[in-house]
Amino acid sequence: MVEKQKKMKEICINLFEQRGVTLDRIVEIVYDLQKKYVPDLTNELCLNAINRVLDKREVQNAVLTGIELDMLAEKHLLSEPLQKLISEDNPLYGIDEILVLSITNVYGSIGLTNFGYVDKVKPGIIGELDEIGKKTDKCHTFMDDIIGAIAAAAASSIAHNAVGDKD
Ligand code: MG
């Protein structure tokens, strides 16, 4: 991997931690998504899959863009009406879900199916981010979808690998 992309991945992981998400919280979700289908699944396999997803440039770009918008909204630095739409996590805004399609698309239709599931069920840290976003002045409008999409993509990567389809 080129040095620049490695650096980008590091920046993404640091941003996650700053925003309250460690990779092991994403591992929990990936494990739950795939344990039914992959009997010998381990946390390590899940972490490796998450790392493969975070190596991709389109994923890194989506992470940087979405988290930046959340942080700008927290600081009230966006213009109206966008400021209100994002800081209130308006359900009709919808661009948070659209942005992360660039993450789920990497693994085709199974990525999209997994994302639809986590978006609905909001397991683990995804539900926590959603709650914190609603109850405090933190903004996680993009963050919950980013984490959901990364978990969905990593689960899909494991599924592809399980059938011998290396990515
Ligand atoms: Mg959202």
Tab-separated table of N, CA and C and ligand atoms in Angstrom:
chain	number	residue	atom	x	y	z
A	1	MET	N	0.834	-1.196	0.000
A	1	MET	CA	0.000	0.000	0.000
A	1	MET	C	0.874	1.253	0.000
A	2	VAL	N	0.468	2.231	-0.780
A	2	VAL	CA	1.259	3.456	-0.817
A	2	VAL	C	1.207	4.180	0.532
A	3	GLU	N	2.295	4.853	0.817
A	3	GLU	CA	2.468	5.523	2.114
A	3	GLU	C	1.341	6.514	2.417
A	4	LYS	N	0.931	7.245	1.375
A	4	LYS	CA	-0.082	8.278	1.549
A	4	LYS	C	-1.415	7.674	2.021
A	5	GLN	N	-1.741	6.517	1.466
A	5	GLN	CA	-3.006	5.877	1.827
A	5	GLN	C	-2.967	5.291	3.237
A	6	LYS	N	-1.779	4.819	3.616
A	6	LYS	CA	-1.573	4.314	4.973
A	6	LYS	C	-1.818	5.435	5.969
A	7	LYS	N	-1.292	6.612	5.623
A	7	LYS	CA	-1.437	7.800	6.463
A	7	LYS	C	-2.925	8.171	6.574
A	8	MET	N	-3.619	8.123	5.443
A	8	MET	CA	-5.052	8.438	5.407
A	8	MET	C	-5.830	7.485	6.326
A	9	LYS	N	-5.460	6.209	6.278
A	9	LYS	CA	-6.142	5.217	7.117
A	9	LYS	C	-5.925	5.548	8.596
A	10	GLU	N	-4.699	5.907	8.934
A	10	GLU	CA	-4.384	6.290	10.320
A	10	GLU	C	-5.231	7.478	10.770
A	11	ILE	N	-5.360	8.450	9.871
A	11	ILE	CA	-6.156	9.637	10.192
A	11	ILE	C	-7.611	9.228	10.456
A	12	CYS	N	-8.125	8.324	9.626
A	12	CYS	CA	-9.508	7.845	9.807
A	12	CYS	C	-9.677	7.157	11.159
A	13	ILE	N	-8.740	6.279	11.512
A	13	ILE	CA	-8.847	5.542	12.779
A	13	ILE	C	-8.754	6.510	13.964
A	14	ASN	N	-7.881	7.500	13.861
A	14	ASN	CA	-7.780	8.518	14.916
A	14	ASN	C	-9.076	9.311	15.047
A	15	LEU	N	-9.677	9.641	13.902
A	15	LEU	CA	-10.949	10.373	13.926
A	15	LEU	C	-12.036	9.538	14.606
A	16	PHE	N	-12.072	8.242	14.298
A	16	PHE	CA	-13.043	7.356	14.952
A	16	PHE	C	-12.879	7.432	16.470
A	17	GLU	N	-11.629	7.333	16.920
A	17	GLU	CA	-11.383	7.325	18.368
A	17	GLU	C	-11.773	8.653	19.000
A	18	GLN	N	-11.445	9.732	18.302
A	18	GLN	CA	-11.848	11.067	18.767
A	18	GLN	C	-13.360	11.171	18.909
A	19	ARG	N	-14.067	10.460	18.017
A	19	ARG	CA	-15.532	10.513	17.995
A	19	ARG	C	-16.157	9.376	18.803
A	20	GLY	N	-15.321	8.661	19.563
A	20	GLY	CA	-15.842	7.667	20.508
A	20	GLY	C	-15.981	6.246	19.990
A	21	VAL	N	-15.319	5.919	18.879
A	21	VAL	CA	-15.458	4.566	18.327
A	21	VAL	C	-14.081	3.916	18.140
A	22	THR	N	-13.862	2.818	18.880
A	22	THR	CA	-12.634	2.052	18.655
A	22	THR	C	-12.977	0.899	17.699
A	23	LEU	N	-11.954	0.370	17.039
A	23	LEU	CA	-12.207	-0.663	16.032
A	23	LEU	C	-12.854	-1.908	16.644
A	24	ASP	N	-12.562	-2.191	17.932
A	24	ASP	CA	-13.165	-3.397	18.520
A	24	ASP	C	-14.684	-3.281	18.661
A	25	ARG	N	-15.198	-2.042	18.700
A	25	ARG	CA	-16.662	-1.887	18.699
A	25	ARG	C	-17.252	-2.245	17.329
A	26	ILE	N	-16.472	-2.016	16.282
A	26	ILE	CA	-16.937	-2.401	14.928
A	26	ILE	C	-16.803	-3.917	14.762
A	27	VAL	N	-15.735	-4.482	15.359
A	27	VAL	CA	-15.539	-5.939	15.327
A	27	VAL	C	-16.785	-6.643	15.876
A	28	GLU	N	-17.318	-6.162	16.998
A	28	GLU	CA	-18.513	-6.772	17.621
A	28	GLU	C	-19.656	-6.906	16.609
A	29	ILE	N	-19.869	-5.851	15.841
A	29	ILE	CA	-20.989	-5.852	14.893
A	29	ILE	C	-20.720	-6.815	13.743
A	30	VAL	N	-19.490	-6.775	13.221
A	30	VAL	CA	-19.134	-7.649	12.095
A	30	VAL	C	-19.266	-9.117	12.522
A	31	TYR	N	-18.793	-9.390	13.726
A	31	TYR	CA	-18.853	-10.769	14.245
A	31	TYR	C	-20.310	-11.251	14.288
A	32	ASP	N	-21.182	-10.405	14.837
A	32	ASP	CA	-22.596	-10.784	14.934
A	32	ASP	C	-23.244	-10.967	13.564
A	33	LEU	N	-22.833	-10.142	12.601
A	33	LEU	CA	-23.412	-10.240	11.254
A	33	LEU	C	-23.025	-11.545	10.559
A	34	GLN	N	-21.806	-12.026	10.823
A	34	GLN	CA	-21.282	-13.148	10.038
A	34	GLN	C	-21.210	-14.486	10.767
A	35	LYS	N	-21.396	-14.496	12.088
A	35	LYS	CA	-21.152	-15.738	12.844
A	35	LYS	C	-22.036	-16.910	12.392
A	36	LYS	N	-23.249	-16.566	11.942
A	36	LYS	CA	-24.177	-17.588	11.454
A	36	LYS	C	-23.636	-18.301	10.212
A	37	TYR	N	-22.908	-17.557	9.393
A	37	TYR	CA	-22.508	-18.067	8.078
A	37	TYR	C	-21.098	-18.639	8.073
A	38	VAL	N	-20.261	-18.169	9.019
A	38	VAL	CA	-18.865	-18.610	9.053
A	38	VAL	C	-18.588	-19.215	10.430
A	39	PRO	N	-18.669	-20.546	10.539
A	39	PRO	CA	-18.591	-21.189	11.855
A	39	PRO	C	-17.261	-20.953	12.583
A	40	ASP	N	-16.166	-20.855	11.845
A	40	ASP	CA	-14.875	-20.675	12.526
A	40	ASP	C	-14.451	-19.203	12.592
A	41	LEU	N	-15.428	-18.321	12.583
A	41	LEU	CA	-15.146	-16.880	12.624
A	41	LEU	C	-14.482	-16.483	13.947
A	42	THR	N	-13.484	-15.593	13.867
A	42	THR	CA	-12.847	-15.068	15.075
A	42	THR	C	-12.873	-13.534	15.022
A	43	ASN	N	-12.628	-12.926	16.174
A	43	ASN	CA	-12.529	-11.464	16.210
A	43	ASN	C	-11.406	-10.973	15.321
A	44	GLU	N	-10.334	-11.773	15.252
A	44	GLU	CA	-9.185	-11.377	14.443
A	44	GLU	C	-9.545	-11.320	12.953
A	45	LEU	N	-10.312	-12.317	12.494
A	45	LEU	CA	-10.760	-12.311	11.089
A	45	LEU	C	-11.620	-11.079	10.803
A	46	CYS	N	-12.453	-10.714	11.779
A	46	CYS	CA	-13.308	-9.537	11.618
A	46	CYS	C	-12.463	-8.262	11.554
A	47	LEU	N	-11.467	-8.183	12.430
A	47	LEU	CA	-10.601	-7.002	12.449
A	47	LEU	C	-9.818	-6.893	11.130
A	48	ASN	N	-9.346	-8.031	10.630
A	48	ASN	CA	-8.636	-8.012	9.345
A	48	ASN	C	-9.530	-7.495	8.224
A	49	ALA	N	-10.788	-7.907	8.253
A	49	ALA	CA	-11.734	-7.470	7.216
A	49	ALA	C	-11.972	-5.960	7.322
A	50	ILE	N	-12.105	-5.460	8.547
A	50	ILE	CA	-12.295	-4.019	8.748
A	50	ILE	C	-11.075	-3.268	8.214
A	51	ASN	N	-9.905	-3.813	8.468
A	51	ASN	CA	-8.680	-3.183	7.963
A	51	ASN	C	-8.625	-3.163	6.442
A	52	ARG	N	-9.102	-4.241	5.808
A	52	ARG	CA	-9.148	-4.260	4.336
A	52	ARG	C	-10.076	-3.166	3.815
A	53	VAL	N	-11.200	-2.985	4.493
A	53	VAL	CA	-12.158	-1.954	4.072
A	53	VAL	C	-11.526	-0.562	4.223
A	54	LEU	N	-10.840	-0.358	5.349
A	54	LEU	CA	-10.256	0.966	5.625
A	54	LEU	C	-9.042	1.271	4.747
A	55	ASP	N	-8.522	0.262	4.053
A	55	ASP	CA	-7.417	0.496	3.119
A	55	ASP	C	-7.882	1.196	1.846
A	56	LYS	N	-9.184	1.160	1.590
A	56	LYS	CA	-9.685	1.654	0.303
A	56	LYS	C	-9.900	3.159	0.307
A	57	ARG	N	-9.421	3.755	-0.781
A	57	ARG	CA	-9.471	5.208	-0.896
A	57	ARG	C	-10.904	5.752	-0.828
A	58	GLU	N	-11.842	5.096	-1.508
A	58	GLU	CA	-13.219	5.630	-1.518
A	58	GLU	C	-13.831	5.582	-0.116
A	59	VAL	N	-13.406	4.595	0.678
A	59	VAL	CA	-13.879	4.489	2.061
A	59	VAL	C	-13.282	5.636	2.884
A	60	GLN	N	-11.989	5.834	2.743
A	60	GLN	CA	-11.307	6.907	3.486
A	60	GLN	C	-11.931	8.266	3.154
A	61	ASN	N	-12.222	8.485	1.883
A	61	ASN	CA	-12.811	9.773	1.474
A	61	ASN	C	-14.185	9.981	2.103
A	62	ALA	N	-14.982	8.928	2.148
A	62	ALA	CA	-16.317	9.033	2.752
A	62	ALA	C	-16.193	9.315	4.252
A	63	VAL	N	-15.251	8.638	4.923
A	63	VAL	CA	-15.034	8.829	6.365
A	63	VAL	C	-14.654	10.288	6.642
A	64	LEU	N	-13.672	10.793	5.900
A	64	LEU	CA	-13.202	12.164	6.127
A	64	LEU	C	-14.320	13.173	5.900
A	65	THR	N	-15.076	12.986	4.835
A	65	THR	CA	-16.130	13.944	4.470
A	65	THR	C	-17.261	13.939	5.500
A	66	GLY	N	-17.733	12.760	5.857
A	66	GLY	CA	-18.871	12.665	6.767
A	66	GLY	C	-18.544	13.167	8.163
A	67	ILE	N	-17.397	12.753	8.679
A	67	ILE	CA	-17.036	13.174	10.046
A	67	ILE	C	-16.792	14.681	10.091
A	68	GLU	N	-16.207	15.220	9.039
A	68	GLU	CA	-15.976	16.668	8.979
A	68	GLU	C	-17.308	17.420	9.064
A	69	LEU	N	-18.306	16.944	8.341
A	69	LEU	CA	-19.617	17.613	8.361
A	69	LEU	C	-20.258	17.525	9.747
A	70	ASP	N	-20.129	16.364	10.400
A	70	ASP	CA	-20.635	16.237	11.782
A	70	ASP	C	-19.947	17.247	12.699
A	71	MET	N	-18.624	17.360	12.565
A	71	MET	CA	-17.878	18.250	13.467
A	71	MET	C	-18.205	19.713	13.185
A	72	LEU	N	-18.365	20.065	11.918
A	72	LEU	CA	-18.724	21.446	11.572
A	72	LEU	C	-20.115	21.773	12.110
A	73	ALA	N	-21.020	20.798	12.040
A	73	ALA	CA	-22.379	21.013	12.560
A	73	ALA	C	-22.338	21.240	14.079
A	74	GLU	N	-21.500	20.463	14.786
A	74	GLU	CA	-21.372	20.655	16.244
A	74	GLU	C	-20.877	22.050	16.584
A	75	LYS	N	-20.009	22.579	15.727
A	75	LYS	CA	-19.451	23.918	15.980
A	75	LYS	C	-20.323	25.024	15.388
A	76	HIS	N	-21.463	24.652	14.822
A	76	HIS	CA	-22.379	25.612	14.180
A	76	HIS	C	-21.682	26.419	13.095
A	77	LEU	N	-20.876	25.725	12.313
A	77	LEU	CA	-20.124	26.420	11.273
A	77	LEU	C	-20.713	26.241	9.874
A	78	LEU	N	-21.827	25.511	9.772
A	78	LEU	CA	-22.451	25.331	8.457
A	78	LEU	C	-23.461	26.456	8.221
A	79	SER	N	-23.793	26.672	6.965
A	79	SER	CA	-24.801	27.683	6.639
A	79	SER	C	-26.189	27.063	6.750
A	80	GLU	N	-27.171	27.891	7.031
A	80	GLU	CA	-28.558	27.422	7.001
A	80	GLU	C	-29.016	27.336	5.551
A	81	PRO	N	-29.875	26.398	5.213
A	81	PRO	CA	-30.571	25.466	6.111
A	81	PRO	C	-29.805	24.170	6.402
A	82	LEU	N	-28.605	24.022	5.816
A	82	LEU	CA	-27.873	22.760	5.995
A	82	LEU	C	-27.519	22.526	7.469
A	83	GLN	N	-27.139	23.609	8.179
A	83	GLN	CA	-26.778	23.493	9.596
A	83	GLN	C	-27.874	22.780	10.389
A	84	LYS	N	-29.093	23.223	10.178
A	84	LYS	CA	-30.217	22.665	10.929
A	84	LYS	C	-30.496	21.214	10.507
A	85	LEU	N	-30.467	20.974	9.198
A	85	LEU	CA	-30.747	19.624	8.685
A	85	LEU	C	-29.792	18.604	9.284
A	86	ILE	N	-28.498	18.957	9.322
A	86	ILE	CA	-27.497	17.999	9.801
A	86	ILE	C	-27.498	17.940	11.321
A	87	SER	N	-27.548	19.084	12.008
A	87	SER	CA	-27.460	19.029	13.473
A	87	SER	C	-28.701	18.376	14.080
A	88	GLU	N	-29.845	18.453	13.397
A	88	GLU	CA	-31.058	17.784	13.905
A	88	GLU	C	-31.180	16.347	13.422
A	89	ASP	N	-30.269	15.917	12.555
A	89	ASP	CA	-30.349	14.583	11.940
A	89	ASP	C	-31.738	14.373	11.330
A	90	ASN	N	-32.132	15.347	10.514
A	90	ASN	CA	-33.454	15.303	9.887
A	90	ASN	C	-33.601	14.045	9.026
A	91	PRO	N	-34.649	13.245	9.298
A	91	PRO	CA	-34.788	11.975	8.561
A	91	PRO	C	-35.009	12.156	7.056
A	92	LEU	N	-35.431	13.344	6.650
A	92	LEU	CA	-35.644	13.573	5.216
A	92	LEU	C	-34.391	14.107	4.511
A	93	TYR	N	-33.322	14.308	5.279
A	93	TYR	CA	-32.073	14.795	4.672
A	93	TYR	C	-31.481	13.721	3.757
A	94	GLY	N	-31.156	12.560	4.315
A	94	GLY	CA	-30.831	11.397	3.489
A	94	GLY	C	-29.443	11.318	2.863
A	95	ILE	N	-28.695	12.423	2.905
A	95	ILE	CA	-27.379	12.412	2.244
A	95	ILE	C	-26.361	11.593	3.046
A	96	ASP	N	-26.614	11.438	4.361
A	96	ASP	CA	-25.735	10.585	5.170
A	96	ASP	C	-25.768	9.142	4.660
A	97	GLU	N	-26.968	8.644	4.347
A	97	GLU	CA	-27.065	7.279	3.808
A	97	GLU	C	-26.480	7.194	2.394
A	98	ILE	N	-26.647	8.267	1.626
A	98	ILE	CA	-26.140	8.261	0.238
A	98	ILE	C	-24.606	8.292	0.231
A	99	LEU	N	-24.028	9.112	1.092
A	99	LEU	CA	-22.557	9.216	1.139
A	99	LEU	C	-21.919	7.853	1.375
A	100	VAL	N	-22.490	7.070	2.293
A	100	VAL	CA	-21.841	5.812	2.654
A	100	VAL	C	-22.086	4.684	1.644
A	101	LEU	N	-22.885	4.965	0.608
A	101	LEU	CA	-23.000	3.975	-0.469
A	101	LEU	C	-21.636	3.754	-1.117
A	102	SER	N	-20.792	4.774	-1.076
A	102	SER	CA	-19.450	4.605	-1.650
A	102	SER	C	-18.624	3.609	-0.826
A	103	ILE	N	-19.055	3.348	0.419
A	103	ILE	CA	-18.389	2.320	1.232
A	103	ILE	C	-19.001	0.944	0.939
A	104	THR	N	-20.322	0.866	0.973
A	104	THR	CA	-20.967	-0.443	0.779
A	104	THR	C	-20.819	-0.931	-0.662
A	105	ASN	N	-20.765	-0.018	-1.617
A	105	ASN	CA	-20.667	-0.395	-3.034
A	105	ASN	C	-19.433	-1.203	-3.365
A	106	VAL	N	-18.384	-1.036	-2.548
A	106	VAL	CA	-17.132	-1.744	-2.814
A	106	VAL	C	-17.369	-3.259	-2.842
A	107	TYR	N	-18.374	-3.733	-2.066
A	107	TYR	CA	-18.607	-5.170	-1.991
A	107	TYR	C	-19.929	-5.615	-2.619
A	108	GLY	N	-20.458	-4.788	-3.523
A	108	GLY	CA	-21.634	-5.192	-4.287
A	108	GLY	C	-22.903	-5.305	-3.456
A	109	SER	N	-23.859	-6.075	-3.962
A	109	SER	CA	-25.209	-6.043	-3.396
A	109	SER	C	-25.260	-6.596	-1.970
A	110	ILE	N	-24.373	-7.514	-1.618
A	110	ILE	CA	-24.398	-8.079	-0.263
A	110	ILE	C	-24.021	-6.995	0.758
A	111	GLY	N	-23.174	-6.065	0.355
A	111	GLY	CA	-22.808	-4.931	1.216
A	111	GLY	C	-24.014	-4.061	1.502
A	112	LEU	N	-24.810	-3.867	0.472
A	112	LEU	CA	-26.005	-3.025	0.594
A	112	LEU	C	-27.043	-3.694	1.501
A	113	THR	N	-27.219	-4.994	1.337
A	113	THR	CA	-28.169	-5.746	2.163
A	113	THR	C	-27.765	-5.677	3.632
A	114	ASN	N	-26.472	-5.903	3.900
A	114	ASN	CA	-25.978	-5.824	5.277
A	114	ASN	C	-26.165	-4.428	5.857
A	115	PHE	N	-25.938	-3.411	5.030
A	115	PHE	CA	-26.083	-2.039	5.523
A	115	PHE	C	-27.543	-1.745	5.872
A	116	GLY	N	-28.450	-2.180	5.022
A	116	GLY	CA	-29.882	-1.997	5.287
A	116	GLY	C	-30.253	-2.597	6.637
A	117	TYR	N	-29.674	-3.761	6.917
A	117	TYR	CA	-29.945	-4.452	8.182
A	117	TYR	C	-29.412	-3.657	9.381
A	118	VAL	N	-28.135	-3.269	9.350
A	118	VAL	CA	-27.578	-2.555	10.522
A	118	VAL	C	-28.221	-1.173	10.689
A	119	ASP	N	-28.619	-0.562	9.585
A	119	ASP	CA	-29.266	0.747	9.645
A	119	ASP	C	-30.612	0.629	10.374
A	120	LYS	N	-31.280	-0.497	10.197
A	120	LYS	CA	-32.584	-0.719	10.819
A	120	LYS	C	-32.430	-1.152	12.283
A	121	VAL	N	-31.546	-2.126	12.524
A	121	VAL	CA	-31.412	-2.723	13.857
A	121	VAL	C	-30.546	-1.868	14.789
A	122	LYS	N	-29.603	-1.121	14.220
A	122	LYS	CA	-28.664	-0.270	14.972
A	122	LYS	C	-27.988	-1.013	16.128
A	123	PRO	N	-27.247	-2.076	15.806
A	123	PRO	CA	-26.606	-2.860	16.881
A	123	PRO	C	-25.435	-2.104	17.535
A	124	GLY	N	-25.210	-2.396	18.824
A	124	GLY	CA	-24.017	-1.930	19.542
A	124	GLY	C	-23.741	-0.446	19.427
A	125	ILE	N	-22.531	-0.136	19.026
A	125	ILE	CA	-22.050	1.253	18.992
A	125	ILE	C	-22.898	2.124	18.053
A	126	ILE	N	-23.543	1.529	17.041
A	126	ILE	CA	-24.339	2.327	16.096
A	126	ILE	C	-25.548	2.927	16.819
A	127	GLY	N	-26.212	2.103	17.625
A	127	GLY	CA	-27.335	2.589	18.415
A	127	GLY	C	-26.886	3.613	19.452
A	128	GLU	N	-25.695	3.357	20.036
A	128	GLU	CA	-25.169	4.300	21.045
A	128	GLU	C	-24.891	5.661	20.413
A	129	LEU	N	-24.296	5.650	19.226
A	129	LEU	CA	-24.005	6.915	18.530
A	129	LEU	C	-25.300	7.664	18.234
A	130	ASP	N	-26.294	6.925	17.810
A	130	ASP	CA	-27.586	7.504	17.475
A	130	ASP	C	-28.202	8.170	18.714
A	131	GLU	N	-28.167	7.464	19.853
A	131	GLU	CA	-28.709	7.990	21.109
A	131	GLU	C	-27.972	9.247	21.558
A	132	ILE	N	-26.624	9.173	21.552
A	132	ILE	CA	-25.813	10.321	21.983
A	132	ILE	C	-26.132	11.531	21.095
A	133	GLY	N	-26.273	11.261	19.790
A	133	GLY	CA	-26.602	12.331	18.846
A	133	GLY	C	-27.941	12.988	19.170
A	134	LYS	N	-28.889	12.170	19.639
A	134	LYS	CA	-30.220	12.708	19.942
A	134	LYS	C	-30.249	13.446	21.271
A	135	LYS	N	-29.485	12.914	22.264
A	135	LYS	CA	-29.633	13.422	23.636
A	135	LYS	C	-28.619	14.477	24.032
A	136	THR	N	-27.546	14.646	23.270
A	136	THR	CA	-26.533	15.629	23.641
A	136	THR	C	-26.313	16.589	22.472
A	137	ASP	N	-25.369	17.513	22.640
A	137	ASP	CA	-25.103	18.426	21.524
A	137	ASP	C	-24.075	17.855	20.542
A	138	LYS	N	-23.733	16.575	20.711
A	138	LYS	CA	-22.889	15.898	19.724
A	138	LYS	C	-23.705	15.624	18.457
A	139	CYS	N	-23.047	15.678	17.318
A	139	CYS	CA	-23.724	15.376	16.063
A	139	CYS	C	-23.125	14.107	15.454
A	140	HIS	N	-23.954	13.082	15.295
A	140	HIS	CA	-23.494	11.822	14.702
A	140	HIS	C	-24.303	11.455	13.463
A	141	THR	N	-24.794	12.480	12.788
A	141	THR	CA	-25.638	12.249	11.615
A	141	THR	C	-24.940	11.376	10.574
A	142	PHE	N	-23.664	11.672	10.309
A	142	PHE	CA	-22.904	10.858	9.352
A	142	PHE	C	-22.209	9.672	10.024
A	143	MET	N	-21.773	9.883	11.262
A	143	MET	CA	-20.950	8.875	11.935
A	143	MET	C	-21.650	7.520	12.058
A	144	ASP	N	-22.930	7.503	12.450
A	144	ASP	CA	-23.607	6.210	12.620
A	144	ASP	C	-23.672	5.444	11.297
A	145	ASP	N	-23.902	6.172	10.210
A	145	ASP	CA	-23.966	5.510	8.895
A	145	ASP	C	-22.588	5.052	8.435
A	146	ILE	N	-21.569	5.846	8.736
A	146	ILE	CA	-20.200	5.470	8.354
A	146	ILE	C	-19.804	4.161	9.045
A	147	ILE	N	-20.067	4.097	10.352
A	147	ILE	CA	-19.689	2.887	11.103
A	147	ILE	C	-20.528	1.692	10.620
A	148	GLY	N	-21.814	1.921	10.386
A	148	GLY	CA	-22.680	0.863	9.881
A	148	GLY	C	-22.210	0.345	8.526
A	149	ALA	N	-21.820	1.273	7.661
A	149	ALA	CA	-21.384	0.885	6.312
A	149	ALA	C	-20.055	0.138	6.357
A	150	ILE	N	-19.158	0.547	7.243
A	150	ILE	CA	-17.866	-0.148	7.355
A	150	ILE	C	-18.087	-1.562	7.895
A	151	ALA	N	-18.947	-1.688	8.897
A	151	ALA	CA	-19.260	-3.020	9.438
A	151	ALA	C	-19.904	-3.886	8.352
A	152	ALA	N	-20.832	-3.308	7.599
A	152	ALA	CA	-21.517	-4.045	6.527
A	152	ALA	C	-20.522	-4.478	5.450
A	153	ALA	N	-19.627	-3.578	5.081
A	153	ALA	CA	-18.638	-3.887	4.040
A	153	ALA	C	-17.677	-4.973	4.530
A	154	ALA	N	-17.252	-4.883	5.789
A	154	ALA	CA	-16.322	-5.886	6.336
A	154	ALA	C	-17.008	-7.253	6.392
A	155	ALA	N	-18.279	-7.282	6.794
A	155	ALA	CA	-19.031	-8.541	6.832
A	155	ALA	C	-19.123	-9.131	5.423
A	156	SER	N	-19.335	-8.273	4.440
A	156	SER	CA	-19.433	-8.733	3.054
A	156	SER	C	-18.100	-9.268	2.556
A	157	SER	N	-17.029	-8.610	2.966
A	157	SER	CA	-15.692	-9.064	2.575
A	157	SER	C	-15.434	-10.466	3.130
A	158	ILE	N	-15.859	-10.709	4.376
A	158	ILE	CA	-15.704	-12.042	4.980
A	158	ILE	C	-16.551	-13.056	4.199
A	159	ALA	N	-17.762	-12.656	3.832
A	159	ALA	CA	-18.651	-13.551	3.077
A	159	ALA	C	-18.031	-13.921	1.733
A	160	HIS	N	-17.464	-12.934	1.043
A	160	HIS	CA	-16.819	-13.202	-0.255
A	160	HIS	C	-15.630	-14.137	-0.071
A	161	ASN	N	-14.828	-13.872	0.961
A	161	ASN	CA	-13.651	-14.710	1.224
A	161	ASN	C	-14.057	-16.131	1.585
A	162	ALA	N	-15.188	-16.260	2.304
A	162	ALA	CA	-15.646	-17.576	2.751
A	162	ALA	C	-16.001	-18.478	1.567
A	163	VAL	N	-16.426	-17.866	0.459
A	163	VAL	CA	-16.729	-18.667	-0.726
A	163	VAL	C	-15.540	-18.692	-1.698
A	164	GLY	N	-14.383	-18.260	-1.202
A	164	GLY	CA	-13.150	-18.350	-1.981
A	164	GLY	C	-12.969	-17.229	-2.985
A	165	ASP	N	-13.755	-16.174	-2.817
A	165	ASP	CA	-13.716	-15.043	-3.739
A	165	ASP	C	-12.886	-13.935	-3.093
A	166	LYS	N	-11.573	-14.007	-3.250
A	166	LYS	CA	-10.684	-13.058	-2.549
A	166	LYS	C	-10.839	-11.664	-3.124
A	167	ASP	N	-10.833	-10.649	-2.216
A	167	ASP	CA	-10.881	-9.274	-2.726
A	167	ASP	C	-9.627	-8.536	-2.337
B	1	MG	MG	-27.422	9.097	9.904
